[in-house]
mmCIF file of C-alpha atoms and ligand atoms in Angstrom:
data_model
loop_
_atom_site.group_PDB
_atom_site.id
_atom_site.type_symbol
_atom_site.label_atom_id
_atom_site.label_comp_id
_atom_site.label_asym_id
_atom_site.label_seq_id
_atom_site.Cartn_x
_atom_site.Cartn_y
_atom_site.Cartn_z
ATOM 1 C CA MET I 1 0.000 0.000 0.000
ATOM 2 C CA SER I 2 1.155 3.526 -0.772
ATOM 3 C CA GLU I 3 2.830 5.665 1.935
ATOM 4 C CA SER I 4 0.212 8.330 1.260
ATOM 5 C CA ARG I 5 -2.482 5.917 2.397
ATOM 6 C CA THR I 6 -1.583 5.247 6.011
ATOM 7 C CA PRO I 7 -4.767 5.444 8.099
ATOM 8 C CA GLU I 8 -4.819 7.176 11.510
ATOM 9 C CA TYR I 9 -7.186 4.487 12.816
ATOM 10 C CA PRO I 10 -7.779 0.941 11.562
ATOM 11 C CA VAL I 11 -10.084 0.617 8.558
ATOM 12 C CA ASP I 12 -10.910 -2.159 6.137
ATOM 13 C CA PRO I 13 -8.100 -2.181 3.515
ATOM 14 C CA ILE I 14 -10.632 -1.771 0.699
ATOM 15 C CA PHE I 15 -11.018 1.937 1.585
ATOM 16 C CA LEU I 16 -7.285 2.512 1.100
ATOM 17 C CA ASN I 17 -6.966 0.282 -1.954
ATOM 18 C CA ARG I 18 -9.691 2.156 -3.851
ATOM 19 C CA TRP I 19 -8.199 5.016 -5.814
ATOM 20 C CA SER I 20 -8.667 6.717 -9.172
ATOM 21 C CA PRO I 21 -5.925 5.811 -11.629
ATOM 22 C CA ARG I 22 -5.742 7.076 -15.198
ATOM 23 C CA ALA I 23 -3.431 4.419 -16.680
ATOM 24 C CA PHE I 24 -5.672 1.564 -17.771
ATOM 25 C CA THR I 25 -4.866 -1.567 -19.754
ATOM 26 C CA GLY I 26 -7.856 -1.196 -22.097
ATOM 27 C CA GLU I 27 -8.651 -4.904 -21.726
ATOM 28 C CA ALA I 28 -12.229 -6.052 -22.202
ATOM 29 C CA ILE I 29 -14.326 -6.209 -19.050
ATOM 30 C CA PRO I 30 -16.649 -9.234 -18.851
ATOM 31 C CA GLU I 31 -20.283 -8.168 -18.807
ATOM 32 C CA GLN I 32 -20.794 -10.238 -15.646
ATOM 33 C CA THR I 33 -18.088 -8.250 -13.866
ATOM 34 C CA LEU I 34 -19.650 -4.962 -14.869
ATOM 35 C CA LEU I 35 -23.055 -6.160 -13.740
ATOM 36 C CA SER I 36 -21.595 -7.197 -10.358
ATOM 37 C CA ILE I 37 -20.182 -3.683 -9.981
ATOM 38 C CA LEU I 38 -23.618 -2.208 -10.743
ATOM 39 C CA GLU I 39 -25.306 -4.745 -8.460
ATOM 40 C CA ALA I 40 -23.311 -3.353 -5.532
ATOM 41 C CA ALA I 41 -24.702 0.111 -6.290
ATOM 42 C CA ARG I 42 -28.204 -1.328 -6.250
ATOM 43 C CA TRP I 43 -27.910 -2.199 -2.557
ATOM 44 C CA SER I 44 -27.028 1.313 -1.411
ATOM 45 C CA PRO I 45 -29.130 3.121 1.202
ATOM 46 C CA SER I 46 -31.402 5.994 0.164
ATOM 47 C CA ALA I 47 -33.942 8.383 1.654
ATOM 48 C CA TYR I 48 -37.321 6.597 1.826
ATOM 49 C CA ASN I 49 -35.602 3.800 -0.141
ATOM 50 C CA LEU I 50 -36.395 5.794 -3.288
ATOM 51 C CA GLN I 51 -33.249 4.475 -5.028
ATOM 52 C CA PRO I 52 -32.805 7.555 -7.230
ATOM 53 C CA TRP I 53 -29.590 6.310 -8.926
ATOM 54 C CA ARG I 54 -29.543 5.277 -12.570
ATOM 55 C CA PHE I 55 -26.571 4.115 -14.645
ATOM 56 C CA ILE I 56 -26.084 4.029 -18.394
ATOM 57 C CA TRP I 57 -23.137 1.820 -19.258
ATOM 58 C CA ALA I 58 -21.047 1.091 -22.293
ATOM 59 C CA ARG I 59 -18.170 -1.320 -22.780
ATOM 60 C CA ALA I 60 -15.228 -0.352 -24.969
ATOM 61 C CA GLY I 61 -15.575 -1.648 -28.504
ATOM 62 C CA THR I 62 -19.376 -1.744 -28.467
ATOM 63 C CA PRO I 63 -21.688 0.647 -30.368
ATOM 64 C CA ALA I 64 -22.664 2.346 -27.082
ATOM 65 C CA TRP I 65 -19.042 3.315 -26.277
ATOM 66 C CA GLY I 66 -18.511 6.178 -28.769
ATOM 67 C CA PRO I 67 -21.418 8.384 -27.642
ATOM 68 C CA LEU I 68 -20.407 8.047 -23.967
ATOM 69 C CA LEU I 69 -16.715 8.746 -24.642
ATOM 70 C CA ALA I 70 -17.706 11.786 -26.724
ATOM 71 C CA THR I 71 -19.337 13.430 -23.679
ATOM 72 C CA LEU I 72 -15.943 13.684 -21.893
ATOM 73 C CA ASN I 73 -13.794 16.794 -22.139
ATOM 74 C CA GLU I 74 -10.512 16.553 -24.005
ATOM 75 C CA PHE I 75 -8.461 15.991 -20.843
ATOM 76 C CA ASN I 76 -10.608 13.106 -19.646
ATOM 77 C CA GLN I 77 -10.808 11.553 -23.118
ATOM 78 C CA SER I 78 -6.995 11.525 -23.253
ATOM 79 C CA TRP I 79 -6.852 8.818 -20.592
ATOM 80 C CA ALA I 80 -10.404 7.412 -20.317
ATOM 81 C CA ARG I 81 -10.234 6.145 -23.913
ATOM 82 C CA ASN I 82 -8.150 3.298 -22.436
ATOM 83 C CA ALA I 83 -10.816 2.361 -19.894
ATOM 84 C CA SER I 84 -12.836 -0.834 -20.298
ATOM 85 C CA ALA I 85 -16.251 0.644 -19.536
ATOM 86 C CA LEU I 86 -17.902 3.998 -18.953
ATOM 87 C CA LEU I 87 -20.891 4.637 -16.695
ATOM 88 C CA VAL I 88 -23.022 7.735 -16.852
ATOM 89 C CA VAL I 89 -24.434 8.318 -13.379
ATOM 90 C CA LEU I 90 -27.908 9.862 -13.239
ATOM 91 C CA SER I 91 -30.292 10.558 -10.398
ATOM 92 C CA ALA I 92 -34.059 10.980 -10.299
ATOM 93 C CA LYS I 93 -34.814 14.460 -8.941
ATOM 94 C CA THR I 94 -38.304 13.428 -7.867
ATOM 95 C CA GLY I 95 -39.713 10.338 -6.193
ATOM 96 C CA LEU I 96 -42.817 8.946 -4.543
ATOM 97 C CA PRO I 97 -42.236 8.830 -0.760
ATOM 98 C CA PRO I 98 -44.613 6.745 1.396
ATOM 99 C CA GLY I 99 -48.128 8.178 1.377
ATOM 100 C CA ALA I 100 -47.570 10.505 -1.599
ATOM 101 C CA THR I 101 -49.710 10.136 -4.687
ATOM 102 C CA GLU I 102 -47.737 12.592 -6.859
ATOM 103 C CA PRO I 103 -43.947 12.621 -7.345
ATOM 104 C CA GLN I 104 -42.239 14.969 -4.859
ATOM 105 C CA PRO I 105 -38.855 16.709 -5.165
ATOM 106 C CA ASN I 106 -36.220 14.447 -3.624
ATOM 107 C CA GLY I 107 -33.651 16.625 -1.860
ATOM 108 C CA TRP I 108 -31.369 13.628 -1.314
ATOM 109 C CA HIS I 109 -31.068 12.354 -4.911
ATOM 110 C CA ALA I 110 -27.448 13.452 -5.261
ATOM 111 C CA PHE I 111 -26.459 12.393 -1.730
ATOM 112 C CA ASP I 112 -27.881 8.918 -2.233
ATOM 113 C CA THR I 113 -26.435 8.547 -5.716
ATOM 114 C CA GLY I 114 -23.031 9.484 -4.320
ATOM 115 C CA ALA I 115 -23.361 6.545 -1.944
ATOM 116 C CA ALA I 116 -24.329 4.284 -4.851
ATOM 117 C CA TRP I 117 -21.370 5.262 -7.030
ATOM 118 C CA LEU I 118 -18.997 4.575 -4.145
ATOM 119 C CA SER I 119 -20.575 1.160 -3.574
ATOM 120 C CA ALA I 120 -19.874 0.400 -7.242
ATOM 121 C CA ALA I 121 -16.306 1.695 -6.908
ATOM 122 C CA LEU I 122 -15.622 -0.461 -3.854
ATOM 123 C CA GLN I 123 -17.052 -3.524 -5.598
ATOM 124 C CA ALA I 124 -14.803 -2.787 -8.572
ATOM 125 C CA THR I 125 -11.833 -2.631 -6.189
ATOM 126 C CA SER I 126 -12.755 -5.936 -4.596
ATOM 127 C CA LEU I 127 -12.870 -7.542 -8.071
ATOM 128 C CA GLY I 128 -9.443 -6.153 -9.044
ATOM 129 C CA TRP I 129 -10.713 -3.240 -11.149
ATOM 130 C CA HIS I 130 -10.692 0.522 -10.601
ATOM 131 C CA ALA I 131 -13.440 3.111 -11.009
ATOM 132 C CA HIS I 132 -12.569 6.766 -11.684
ATOM 133 C CA ALA I 133 -15.348 9.383 -11.412
ATOM 134 C CA MET I 134 -15.329 12.438 -13.667
ATOM 135 C CA ALA I 135 -17.038 15.825 -13.531
ATOM 136 C CA GLY I 136 -15.287 16.900 -16.724
ATOM 137 C CA PHE I 137 -17.927 16.083 -19.292
ATOM 138 C CA ASP I 138 -20.693 17.842 -21.247
ATOM 139 C CA LYS I 139 -23.955 17.344 -19.355
ATOM 140 C CA ASP I 140 -26.112 18.785 -22.132
ATOM 141 C CA LEU I 141 -24.526 16.512 -24.707
ATOM 142 C CA ALA I 142 -24.963 13.491 -22.416
ATOM 143 C CA ARG I 143 -28.604 14.407 -21.855
ATOM 144 C CA SER I 144 -29.406 14.825 -25.530
ATOM 145 C CA SER I 145 -27.380 11.974 -26.974
ATOM 146 C CA LEU I 146 -28.481 9.453 -24.333
ATOM 147 C CA GLY I 147 -32.114 10.575 -24.153
ATOM 148 C CA VAL I 148 -32.103 11.578 -20.466
ATOM 149 C CA PRO I 149 -35.405 13.206 -19.397
ATOM 150 C CA ASP I 150 -35.413 16.594 -17.587
ATOM 151 C CA ASP I 151 -36.446 15.146 -14.233
ATOM 152 C CA PHE I 152 -33.120 13.277 -13.998
ATOM 153 C CA ALA I 153 -29.835 14.957 -13.052
ATOM 154 C CA VAL I 154 -26.711 13.943 -14.966
ATOM 155 C CA ASP I 155 -24.260 13.679 -12.068
ATOM 156 C CA ALA I 156 -20.991 12.177 -13.307
ATOM 157 C CA VAL I 157 -19.320 9.802 -15.710
ATOM 158 C CA VAL I 158 -17.201 6.966 -14.303
ATOM 159 C CA ALA I 159 -14.386 5.165 -16.113
ATOM 160 C CA ILE I 160 -13.800 1.544 -15.123
ATOM 161 C CA GLY I 161 -10.622 -0.256 -16.022
ATOM 162 C CA ARG I 162 -7.782 -2.464 -14.977
ATOM 163 C CA LEU I 163 -4.722 -0.613 -13.687
ATOM 164 C CA SER I 164 -1.763 -0.628 -16.070
ATOM 165 C CA ALA I 165 1.797 -0.593 -14.749
ATOM 166 C CA ASP I 166 2.798 0.919 -18.090
ATOM 167 C CA LYS I 167 2.106 4.667 -17.925
ATOM 168 C CA SER I 168 3.443 5.366 -21.420
ATOM 169 C CA ALA I 169 -0.045 5.647 -22.942
ATOM 170 C CA LEU I 170 -0.761 8.593 -20.612
ATOM 171 C CA PRO I 171 -0.030 12.178 -21.664
ATOM 172 C CA GLU I 172 3.396 13.092 -20.214
ATOM 173 C CA ALA I 173 2.031 15.566 -17.626
ATOM 174 C CA LEU I 174 -0.154 12.860 -16.086
ATOM 175 C CA ARG I 175 2.420 10.105 -15.689
ATOM 176 C CA ALA I 176 4.085 11.362 -12.499
ATOM 177 C CA ARG I 177 0.808 12.100 -10.709
ATOM 178 C CA ASP I 178 -0.957 8.808 -11.434
ATOM 179 C CA ASN I 179 -0.662 7.689 -7.816
ATOM 180 C CA PRO I 180 -2.892 7.247 -4.759
ATOM 181 C CA THR I 181 -3.444 10.569 -2.980
ATOM 182 C CA PRO I 182 -3.296 11.456 0.746
ATOM 183 C CA ARG I 183 -6.156 12.846 2.828
ATOM 184 C CA LEU I 184 -6.822 15.635 5.303
ATOM 185 C CA PRO I 185 -6.273 14.644 8.945
ATOM 186 C CA LEU I 186 -9.347 13.159 10.631
ATOM 187 C CA ALA I 187 -9.508 16.146 13.035
ATOM 188 C CA ALA I 188 -9.873 18.452 10.008
ATOM 189 C CA ILE I 189 -13.091 16.727 8.876
ATOM 190 C CA ALA I 190 -14.717 15.377 12.063
ATOM 191 C CA ALA I 191 -15.432 17.212 15.329
ATOM 192 C CA GLU I 192 -17.241 16.210 18.483
ATOM 193 C CA GLY I 193 -20.394 18.097 19.441
ATOM 194 C CA ARG I 194 -20.182 21.297 17.369
ATOM 195 C CA PHE I 195 -18.570 22.903 14.353
ATOM 196 C CA GLY I 196 -14.847 23.224 14.978
ATOM 197 C CA PHE I 197 -12.324 21.561 12.733
ATOM 198 C CA LYS I 198 -8.559 21.682 13.133
ATOM 199 C CA SER I 199 -6.845 23.017 9.999
HETATM 200 C C1 FMN U 201 -17.432 13.859 -8.551
HETATM 201 C C2 FMN U 201 -15.992 13.651 -8.968
HETATM 202 C C3 FMN U 201 -15.540 14.283 -10.103
HETATM 203 C C4 FMN U 201 -14.220 14.042 -10.551
HETATM 204 N N1 FMN U 201 -13.836 14.586 -11.756
HETATM 205 C C5 FMN U 201 -12.658 14.187 -12.290
HETATM 206 C C6 FMN U 201 -12.331 14.536 -13.641
HETATM 207 O O1 FMN U 201 -13.104 15.169 -14.373
HETATM 208 N N2 FMN U 201 -11.134 14.107 -14.134
HETATM 209 C C7 FMN U 201 -10.261 13.377 -13.389
HETATM 210 O O2 FMN U 201 -9.210 13.005 -13.914
HETATM 211 N N3 FMN U 201 -10.547 13.007 -12.100
HETATM 212 C C8 FMN U 201 -11.720 13.383 -11.546
HETATM 213 N N4 FMN U 201 -12.072 12.970 -10.279
HETATM 214 C C9 FMN U 201 -11.150 12.155 -9.477
HETATM 215 C C10 FMN U 201 -10.651 12.918 -8.259
HETATM 216 O O3 FMN U 201 -9.653 13.827 -8.656
HETATM 217 C C11 FMN U 201 -10.118 11.896 -7.217
HETATM 218 O O4 FMN U 201 -11.188 11.090 -6.775
HETATM 219 C C12 FMN U 201 -9.497 12.611 -6.015
HETATM 220 O O5 FMN U 201 -8.321 13.277 -6.396
HETATM 221 C C13 FMN U 201 -9.166 11.615 -4.907
HETATM 222 O O6 FMN U 201 -8.311 10.633 -5.386
HETATM 223 P P1 FMN U 201 -8.649 9.062 -5.321
HETATM 224 O O7 FMN U 201 -10.008 8.861 -5.933
HETATM 225 O O8 FMN U 201 -7.531 8.430 -6.115
HETATM 226 O O9 FMN U 201 -8.633 8.654 -3.870
HETATM 227 C C14 FMN U 201 -13.354 13.214 -9.796
HETATM 228 C C15 FMN U 201 -13.850 12.598 -8.627
HETATM 229 C C16 FMN U 201 -15.140 12.800 -8.225
HETATM 230 C C17 FMN U 201 -15.657 12.066 -7.010
#
């Protein structure tokens, strides 16, 4: 495990082993593996169990791949073209909570979908793959080319691939920084009783 990933307190190693590489082998991902990764997302918790997350997936080399890759900005395309699959992560902005007869705005759609994407990422890690989320993509293009209705948010695109030890396919500027990153100290993000975080 990387030096930059030494925990302050014991945690399951999967949390440290998950990271977001950009050097991928480009090998084909079995459909069953991809569906296992998505299955993990399915079991995430959500407000009123509304399950607002939706995923549109494409495997490299299939007809669905090109339109998803085209939504990424130039920087993300430069490395994500070597991924094995792309997922567009959507969330339903409305839902039917218990007792409601009409769809209501769901203020937790993004929060819950964040939990779901991480479940998928951790499942990918446990299967020997990596998932790398991206905000650098064209939401309007994704919405129009994938037929996403207005009552769904387009939250992120995720590249899934197998880590490559060979960084030569990466643009030069990216090679040196394709490593696991450190984190803020725990005291900077968690405080007992009231707002007050140590910087
Ligand atoms: C919502 C979100 C958007 C991100 N957008 C991008 C992106 O557009 N391009 C990119 O290369 N990495 C992107 N990342 C990856 C982050 O830079 C990365 O998760 C962060 O540096 C922590 O590193 P780690 O995931 O390796 O632990 C994004 C991550 C998240 C969760």
